[in-house]
Coordinates of C-alpha atoms and ligand atoms in Angstrom, one line a residue:
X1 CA 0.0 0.0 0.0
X2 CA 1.0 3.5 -0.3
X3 CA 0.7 6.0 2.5
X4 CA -0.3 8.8 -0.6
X5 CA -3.7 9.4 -0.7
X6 CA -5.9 10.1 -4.0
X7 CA -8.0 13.0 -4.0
X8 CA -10.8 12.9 -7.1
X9 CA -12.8 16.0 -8.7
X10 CA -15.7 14.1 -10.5
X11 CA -15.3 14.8 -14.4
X12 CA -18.8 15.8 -16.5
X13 CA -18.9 12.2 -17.8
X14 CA -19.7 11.5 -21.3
X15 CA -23.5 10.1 -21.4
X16 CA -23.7 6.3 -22.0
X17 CA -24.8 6.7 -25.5
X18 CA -21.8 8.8 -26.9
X19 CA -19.2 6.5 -24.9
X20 CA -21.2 3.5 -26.5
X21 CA -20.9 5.0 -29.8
X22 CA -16.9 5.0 -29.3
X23 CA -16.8 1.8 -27.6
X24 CA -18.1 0.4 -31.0
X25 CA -15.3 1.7 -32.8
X26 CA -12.7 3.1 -30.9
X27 CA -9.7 2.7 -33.6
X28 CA -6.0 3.3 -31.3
X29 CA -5.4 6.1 -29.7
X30 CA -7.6 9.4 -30.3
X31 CA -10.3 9.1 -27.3
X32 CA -9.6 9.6 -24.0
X33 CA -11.8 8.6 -21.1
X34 CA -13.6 11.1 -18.7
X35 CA -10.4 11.3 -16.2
X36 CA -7.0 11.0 -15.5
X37 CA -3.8 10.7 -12.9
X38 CA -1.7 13.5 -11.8
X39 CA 1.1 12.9 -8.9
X40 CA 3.6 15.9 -8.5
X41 CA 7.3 15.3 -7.6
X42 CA 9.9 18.2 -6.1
X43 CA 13.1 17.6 -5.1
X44 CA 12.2 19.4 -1.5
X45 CA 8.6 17.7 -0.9
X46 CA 9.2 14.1 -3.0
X47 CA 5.6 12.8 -4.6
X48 CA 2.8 14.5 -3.6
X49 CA -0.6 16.2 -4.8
X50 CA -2.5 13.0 -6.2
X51 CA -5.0 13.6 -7.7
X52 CA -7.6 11.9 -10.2
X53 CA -9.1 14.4 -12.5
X54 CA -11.1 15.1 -15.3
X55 CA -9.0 14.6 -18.8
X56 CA -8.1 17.5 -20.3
X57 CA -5.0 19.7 -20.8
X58 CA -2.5 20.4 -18.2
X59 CA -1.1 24.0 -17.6
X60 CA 2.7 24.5 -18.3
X61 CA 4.6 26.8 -18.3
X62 CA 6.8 27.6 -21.6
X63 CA 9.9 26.9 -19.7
X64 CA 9.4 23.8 -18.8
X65 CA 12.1 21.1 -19.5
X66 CA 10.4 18.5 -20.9
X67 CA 9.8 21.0 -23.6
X68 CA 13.2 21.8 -24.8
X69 CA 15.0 19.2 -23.7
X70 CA 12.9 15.9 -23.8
X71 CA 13.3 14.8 -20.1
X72 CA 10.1 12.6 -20.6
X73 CA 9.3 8.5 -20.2
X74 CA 6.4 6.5 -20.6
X75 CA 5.1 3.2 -20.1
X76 CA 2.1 1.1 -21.9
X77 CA -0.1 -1.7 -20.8
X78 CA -3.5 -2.6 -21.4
X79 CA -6.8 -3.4 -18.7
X80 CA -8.7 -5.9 -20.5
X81 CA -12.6 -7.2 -19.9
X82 CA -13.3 -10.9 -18.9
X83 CA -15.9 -12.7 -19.9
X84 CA -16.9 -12.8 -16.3
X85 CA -17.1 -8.7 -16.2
X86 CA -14.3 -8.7 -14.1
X87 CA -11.4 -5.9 -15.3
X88 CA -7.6 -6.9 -15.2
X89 CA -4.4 -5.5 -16.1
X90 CA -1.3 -7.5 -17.7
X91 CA 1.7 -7.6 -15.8
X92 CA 1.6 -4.1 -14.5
X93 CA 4.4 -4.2 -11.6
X94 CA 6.7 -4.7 -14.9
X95 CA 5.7 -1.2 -16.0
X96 CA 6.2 0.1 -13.0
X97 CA 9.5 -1.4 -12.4
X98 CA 10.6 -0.6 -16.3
X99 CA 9.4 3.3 -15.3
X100 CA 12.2 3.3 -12.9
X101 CA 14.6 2.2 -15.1
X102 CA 13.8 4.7 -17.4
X103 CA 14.0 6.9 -14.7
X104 CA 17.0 6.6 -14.0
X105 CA 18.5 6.9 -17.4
X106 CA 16.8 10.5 -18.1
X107 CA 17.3 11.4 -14.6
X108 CA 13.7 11.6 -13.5
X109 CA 12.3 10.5 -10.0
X110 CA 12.1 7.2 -8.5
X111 CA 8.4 6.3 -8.2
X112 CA 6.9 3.8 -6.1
X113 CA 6.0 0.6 -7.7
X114 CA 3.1 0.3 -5.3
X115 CA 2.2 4.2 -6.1
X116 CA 2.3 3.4 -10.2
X117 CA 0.0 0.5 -9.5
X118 CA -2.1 2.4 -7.5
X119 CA -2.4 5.2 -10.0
X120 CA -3.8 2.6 -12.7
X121 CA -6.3 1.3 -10.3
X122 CA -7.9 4.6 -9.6
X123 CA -7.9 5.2 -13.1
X124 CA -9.2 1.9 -14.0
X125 CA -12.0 1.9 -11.3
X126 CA -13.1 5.4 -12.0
X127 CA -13.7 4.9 -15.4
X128 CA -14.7 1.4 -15.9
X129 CA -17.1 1.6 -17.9
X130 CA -14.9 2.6 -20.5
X131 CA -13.5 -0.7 -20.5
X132 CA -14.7 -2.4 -23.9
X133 CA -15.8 -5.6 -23.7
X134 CA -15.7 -6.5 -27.5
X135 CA -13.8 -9.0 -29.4
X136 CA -10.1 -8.1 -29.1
X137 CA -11.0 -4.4 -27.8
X138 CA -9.1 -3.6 -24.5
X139 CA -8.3 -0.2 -22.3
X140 CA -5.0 1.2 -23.1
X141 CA -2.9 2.9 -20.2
X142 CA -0.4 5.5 -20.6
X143 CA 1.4 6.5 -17.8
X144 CA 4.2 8.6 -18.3
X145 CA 6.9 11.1 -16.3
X146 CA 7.3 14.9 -17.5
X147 CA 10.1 17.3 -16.2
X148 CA 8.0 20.4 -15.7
X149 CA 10.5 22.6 -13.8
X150 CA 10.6 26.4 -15.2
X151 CA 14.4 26.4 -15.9
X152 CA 16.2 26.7 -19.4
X153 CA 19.7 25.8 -17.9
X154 CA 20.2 22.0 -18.5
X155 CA 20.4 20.1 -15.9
X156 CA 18.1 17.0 -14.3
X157 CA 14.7 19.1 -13.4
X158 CA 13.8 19.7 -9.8
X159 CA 10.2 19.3 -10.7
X160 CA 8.2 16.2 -11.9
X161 CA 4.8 15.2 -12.8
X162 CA 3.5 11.7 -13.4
X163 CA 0.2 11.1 -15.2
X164 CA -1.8 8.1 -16.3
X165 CA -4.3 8.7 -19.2
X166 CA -6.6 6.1 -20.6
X167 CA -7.6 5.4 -24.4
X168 CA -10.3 2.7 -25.4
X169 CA -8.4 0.3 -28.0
X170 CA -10.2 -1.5 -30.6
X171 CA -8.4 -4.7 -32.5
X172 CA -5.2 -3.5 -34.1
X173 CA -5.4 -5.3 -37.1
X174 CA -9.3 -5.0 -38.5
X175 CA -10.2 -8.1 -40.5
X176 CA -8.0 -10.5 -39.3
X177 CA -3.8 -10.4 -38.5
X178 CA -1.8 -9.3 -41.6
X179 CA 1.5 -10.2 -42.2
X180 CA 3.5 -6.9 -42.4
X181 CA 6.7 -5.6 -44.7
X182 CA 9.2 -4.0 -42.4
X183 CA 12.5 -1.6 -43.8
X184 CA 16.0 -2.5 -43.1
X185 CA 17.2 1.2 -41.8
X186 CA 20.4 1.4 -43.3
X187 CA 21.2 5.2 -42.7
X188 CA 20.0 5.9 -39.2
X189 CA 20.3 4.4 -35.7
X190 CA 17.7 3.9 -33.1
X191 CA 20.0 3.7 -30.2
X192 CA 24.3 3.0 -29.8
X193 CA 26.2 1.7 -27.1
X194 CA 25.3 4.0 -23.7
X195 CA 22.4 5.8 -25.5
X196 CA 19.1 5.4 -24.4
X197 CA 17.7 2.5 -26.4
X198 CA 17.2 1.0 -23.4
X199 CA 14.7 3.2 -21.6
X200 CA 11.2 3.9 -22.9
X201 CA 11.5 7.8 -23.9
X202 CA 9.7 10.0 -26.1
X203 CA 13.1 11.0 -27.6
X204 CA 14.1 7.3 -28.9
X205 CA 10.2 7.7 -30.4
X206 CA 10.9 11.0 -32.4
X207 CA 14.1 9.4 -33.5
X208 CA 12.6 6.7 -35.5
X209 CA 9.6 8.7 -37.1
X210 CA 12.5 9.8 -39.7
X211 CA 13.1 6.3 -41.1
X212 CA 9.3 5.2 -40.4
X213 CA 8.7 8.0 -42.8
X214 CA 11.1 6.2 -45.4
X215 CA 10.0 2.7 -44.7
X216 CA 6.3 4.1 -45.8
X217 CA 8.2 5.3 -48.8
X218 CA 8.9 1.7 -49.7
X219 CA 5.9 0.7 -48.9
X220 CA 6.9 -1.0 -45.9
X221 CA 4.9 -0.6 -42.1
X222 CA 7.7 -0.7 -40.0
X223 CA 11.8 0.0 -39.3
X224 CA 14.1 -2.4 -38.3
X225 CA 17.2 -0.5 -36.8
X226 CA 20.1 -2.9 -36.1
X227 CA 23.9 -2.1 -33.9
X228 CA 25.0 1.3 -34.6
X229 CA 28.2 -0.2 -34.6
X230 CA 28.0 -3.2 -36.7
X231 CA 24.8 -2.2 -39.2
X232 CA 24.3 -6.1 -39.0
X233 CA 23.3 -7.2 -35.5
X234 CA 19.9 -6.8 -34.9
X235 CA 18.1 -4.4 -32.4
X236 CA 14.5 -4.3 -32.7
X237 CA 11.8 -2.0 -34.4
X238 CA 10.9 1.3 -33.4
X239 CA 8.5 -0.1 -30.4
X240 CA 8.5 -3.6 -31.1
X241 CA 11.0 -6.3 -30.0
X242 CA 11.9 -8.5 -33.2
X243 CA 11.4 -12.5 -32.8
X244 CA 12.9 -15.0 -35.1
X245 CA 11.9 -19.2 -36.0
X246 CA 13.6 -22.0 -36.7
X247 CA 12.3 -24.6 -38.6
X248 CA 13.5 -26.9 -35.4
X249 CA 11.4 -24.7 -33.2
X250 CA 13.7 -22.6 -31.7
X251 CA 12.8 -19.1 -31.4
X252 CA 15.8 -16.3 -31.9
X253 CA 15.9 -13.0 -30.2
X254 CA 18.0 -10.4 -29.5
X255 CA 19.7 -10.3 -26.6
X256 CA 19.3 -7.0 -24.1
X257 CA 22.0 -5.4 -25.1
X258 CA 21.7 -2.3 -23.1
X259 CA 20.8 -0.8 -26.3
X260 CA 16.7 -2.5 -26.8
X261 CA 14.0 -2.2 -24.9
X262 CA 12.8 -4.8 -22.1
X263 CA 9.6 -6.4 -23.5
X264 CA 7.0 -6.8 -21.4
X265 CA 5.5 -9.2 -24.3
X266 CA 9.3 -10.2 -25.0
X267 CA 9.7 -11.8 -21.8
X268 CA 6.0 -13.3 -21.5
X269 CA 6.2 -14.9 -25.0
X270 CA 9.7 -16.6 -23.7
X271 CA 7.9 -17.9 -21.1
X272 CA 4.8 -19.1 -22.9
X273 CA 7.7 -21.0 -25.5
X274 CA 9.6 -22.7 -23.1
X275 CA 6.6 -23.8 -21.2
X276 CA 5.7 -25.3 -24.8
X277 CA 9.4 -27.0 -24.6
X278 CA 10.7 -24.6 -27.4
X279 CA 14.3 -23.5 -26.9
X280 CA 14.6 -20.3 -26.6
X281 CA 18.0 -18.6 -28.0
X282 CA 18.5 -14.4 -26.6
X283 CA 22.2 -14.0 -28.5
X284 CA 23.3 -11.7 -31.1
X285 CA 21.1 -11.6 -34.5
X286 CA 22.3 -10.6 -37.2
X287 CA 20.7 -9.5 -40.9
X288 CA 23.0 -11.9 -42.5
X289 CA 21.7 -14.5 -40.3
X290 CA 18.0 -14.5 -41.2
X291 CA 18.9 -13.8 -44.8
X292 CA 20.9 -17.4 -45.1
X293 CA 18.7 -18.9 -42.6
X294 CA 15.4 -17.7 -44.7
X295 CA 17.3 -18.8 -47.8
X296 CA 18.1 -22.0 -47.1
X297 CA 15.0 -22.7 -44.8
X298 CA 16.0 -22.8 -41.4
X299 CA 14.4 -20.0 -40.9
X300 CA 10.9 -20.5 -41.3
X301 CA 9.0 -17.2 -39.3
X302 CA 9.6 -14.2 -38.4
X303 CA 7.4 -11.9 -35.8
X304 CA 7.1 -8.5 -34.0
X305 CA 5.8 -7.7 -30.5
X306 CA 5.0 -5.2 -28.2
X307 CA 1.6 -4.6 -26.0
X308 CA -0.1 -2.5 -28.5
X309 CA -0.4 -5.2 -31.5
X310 CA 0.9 -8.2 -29.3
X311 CA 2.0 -9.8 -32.4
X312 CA 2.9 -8.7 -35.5
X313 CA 3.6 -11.6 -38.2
X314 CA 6.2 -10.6 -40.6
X315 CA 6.2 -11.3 -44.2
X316 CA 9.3 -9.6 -45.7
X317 CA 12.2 -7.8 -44.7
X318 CA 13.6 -5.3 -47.0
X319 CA 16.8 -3.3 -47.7
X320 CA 17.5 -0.6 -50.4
X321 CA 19.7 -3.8 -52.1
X322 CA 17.7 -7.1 -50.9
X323 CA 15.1 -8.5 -49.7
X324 CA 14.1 -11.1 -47.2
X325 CA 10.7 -12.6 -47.9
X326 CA 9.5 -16.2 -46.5
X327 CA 7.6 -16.7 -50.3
X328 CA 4.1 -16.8 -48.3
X329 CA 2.3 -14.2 -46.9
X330 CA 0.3 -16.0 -44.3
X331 CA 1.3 -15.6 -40.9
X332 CA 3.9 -18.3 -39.3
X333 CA 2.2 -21.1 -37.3
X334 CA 4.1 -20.6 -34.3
X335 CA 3.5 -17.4 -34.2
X336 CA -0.3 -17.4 -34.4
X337 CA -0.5 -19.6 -32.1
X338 CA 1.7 -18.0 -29.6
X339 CA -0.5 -15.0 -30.1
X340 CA -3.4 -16.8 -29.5
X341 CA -2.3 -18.1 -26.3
X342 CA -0.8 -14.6 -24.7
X343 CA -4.2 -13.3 -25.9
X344 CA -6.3 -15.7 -24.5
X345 CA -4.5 -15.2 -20.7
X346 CA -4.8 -11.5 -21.1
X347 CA -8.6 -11.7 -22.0
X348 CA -9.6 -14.8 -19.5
X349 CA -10.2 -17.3 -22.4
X350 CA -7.1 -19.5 -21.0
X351 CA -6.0 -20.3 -17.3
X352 CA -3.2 -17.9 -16.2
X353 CA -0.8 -19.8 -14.6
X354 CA 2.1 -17.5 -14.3
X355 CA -0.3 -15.3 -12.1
X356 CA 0.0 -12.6 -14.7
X357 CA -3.0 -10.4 -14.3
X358 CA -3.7 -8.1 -11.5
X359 CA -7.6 -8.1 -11.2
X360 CA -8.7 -4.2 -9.9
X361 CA -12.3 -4.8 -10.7
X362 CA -13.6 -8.3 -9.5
X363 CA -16.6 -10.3 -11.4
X364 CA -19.8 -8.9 -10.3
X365 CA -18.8 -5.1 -8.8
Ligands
PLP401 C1 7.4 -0.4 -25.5 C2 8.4 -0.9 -26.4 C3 8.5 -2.2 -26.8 C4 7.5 -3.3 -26.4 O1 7.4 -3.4 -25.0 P1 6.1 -4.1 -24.3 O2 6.4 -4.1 -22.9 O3 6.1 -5.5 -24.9 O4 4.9 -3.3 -24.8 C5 9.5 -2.6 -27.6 N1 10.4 -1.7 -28.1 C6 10.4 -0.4 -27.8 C7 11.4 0.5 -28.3 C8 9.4 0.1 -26.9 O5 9.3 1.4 -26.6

């Protein structure tokens, strides 16, 4: 428990019919629910001021850091619907925990664990009924850290905020899982050795829209960056860690490097694999690699993950001088049916026998 207590100012809630009429078709990422989470940090008086609001913009001054020098972190998780009304969220002591790392990387605050959890409760419980209960539809959570100090000299800010807003999610692929095409970034890096690849920051985000622009160029969905060092090993996509299969089963993956993010999905798809009795190889990847292996057939599939989509089959990898394509664009078995199994934890459908969900609204409240 946390000894900081939540005050709440009641938001003028959308009437059922309108939120029903978004909850239909909520698409990713452009509605917000009637309230959010605001904690404040100062060096002098550590976290203080909870409070659960109503959405809507925050005041801030022009001077604050996070504006001119990108002192910002965020995480992302999902609260999902059961069958049995009940409301859980996936693995969220992992965000919390990751939050901290980043922290510490962009020199932000420490937060509680217990206080981050507690922030997506209220959240959760105060706008429930924003929780979709259709096929493959979820509640996505964004909690993230701002420096809002007042200061132009650079230095780590004096003065925090953390917030948790809330966006109804609708299936991310409509009409079934496509396979996508993703673009070998040959020209730009997403993170190098001591960067921050490693932490989950807005900057590593506007970094990669750059290349995202010239993979849509070539017709491609996504960016694979690999090593700034080598251009050959493997990294990951611009929010997505990168998974590779065997036609033995084993599943490839970069190791963390120091330079790629910490999965959530990553390490819960491990898991799920070894469980299965799949070996499970976290080593150094490299380009050349899955182009021999996908040309001789040893490399059979090839996937992307990360909460938002889960899993994202991949059909072909291309390059400016190459490309990588499995000769079928239906999505790899393994890989639908890995995805069928993290999904079916995270919505109730299967047993979940890690103890991965964290229930904050039981069956019948
Ligand atoms: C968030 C993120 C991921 C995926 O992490 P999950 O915890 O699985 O959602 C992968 N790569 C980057 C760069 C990310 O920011």
């Amino acid at each position: 428990m946390t000894d900081l207590a939540f005050t709440r100012t009641e938001a003028q809630r959308l009437s059922e019919a309108e939120r029903d009429s978004i909850l239909a078709d909520p698409g990713f990422g452009t509605r917000f629910t009637d309230h959010m989470v605001s904690i404040v940090w100062t060096r002098q008086g550590g976290w203080h001021d909870a409070e659960v609001v109503p959405y809507g913009p925050i005041p801030m001054d022009p001077a604050s850091s996070v504006l001119h020098y990108g002192q910002e972190i965020f995480e992302g998780l999902k609260a999902y619907r059961r069958p049995d009304g009940s409301i859980v969220a996936f693995r969220p002591e992992e965000n919390a925990r990751r939050l901290n790392e980043s922290a510490k990387r962009l020199a932000l605050p420490q937060l509680p664990e217990e206080l981050f959890v507690e922030a997506v409760h209220q959240l959760v419980r105060v706008d429930a009924d924003w929780v979709p209960g259709g096929d493959d539809q979820s509640l996505y959570l964004r909690p993230f850290m701002i420096a809002d100090e007042s200061f132009l000299g650079v230095r780590a800010a004096e003065r925090a905020r953390f917030m948790v807003i809330a966006s109804p999610a609708g299936p991310y692929f409509t009409g079934g899982v496509r396979p996508v095409s993703i673009w070998l970034s040959q020209t730009h890096a997403r993170a190098g050795r001591g960067g921050t690849g490693a932490a989950k920051c807005g900057g590593n985000y506007a970094a990669s829209l750059a290349p995202q622009n010239e993979a849509a160029a070539n017709e491609c969905q996504q960016v694979l960056f690999t090593d700034s060092a080598t251009e050959d090993t493997i990294d990951e996509l611009g929010g997505m860690n990168l998974f590779l299969v065997r036609s033995d089963g084993t599943l490839l993956t970069p190791r963390l490097n120091g330079n790629i993010l910490d999965g959530i999905t990553r390490k819960s798809l491990i898991r799920l694999a070894k469980d299965r009795g799949h070996a499970v190889e976290e080593r150094d990847i490299t380009v050349t690699e899955w182009r021999e292996g996908a040309a001789d057939g040893t490399i059979v599939e090839a996937f992307a993950c990360g909460t938002a989509a889960v899993i994202t089959p991949i059909r072909e990898l291309k390059a400016p001088d190459f490309t990588i394509d499995f000769g079928d664009s239906a999505p790899g078995e393994l890989t639908m049916s890995l995805r069928e199994e993290l999904t079916g934890i995270q919505f109730g459908t299967l047993e979940d026998r890690h103890g991965w969900l964290d229930v904050i609204v039981p069956a019948g409240a």
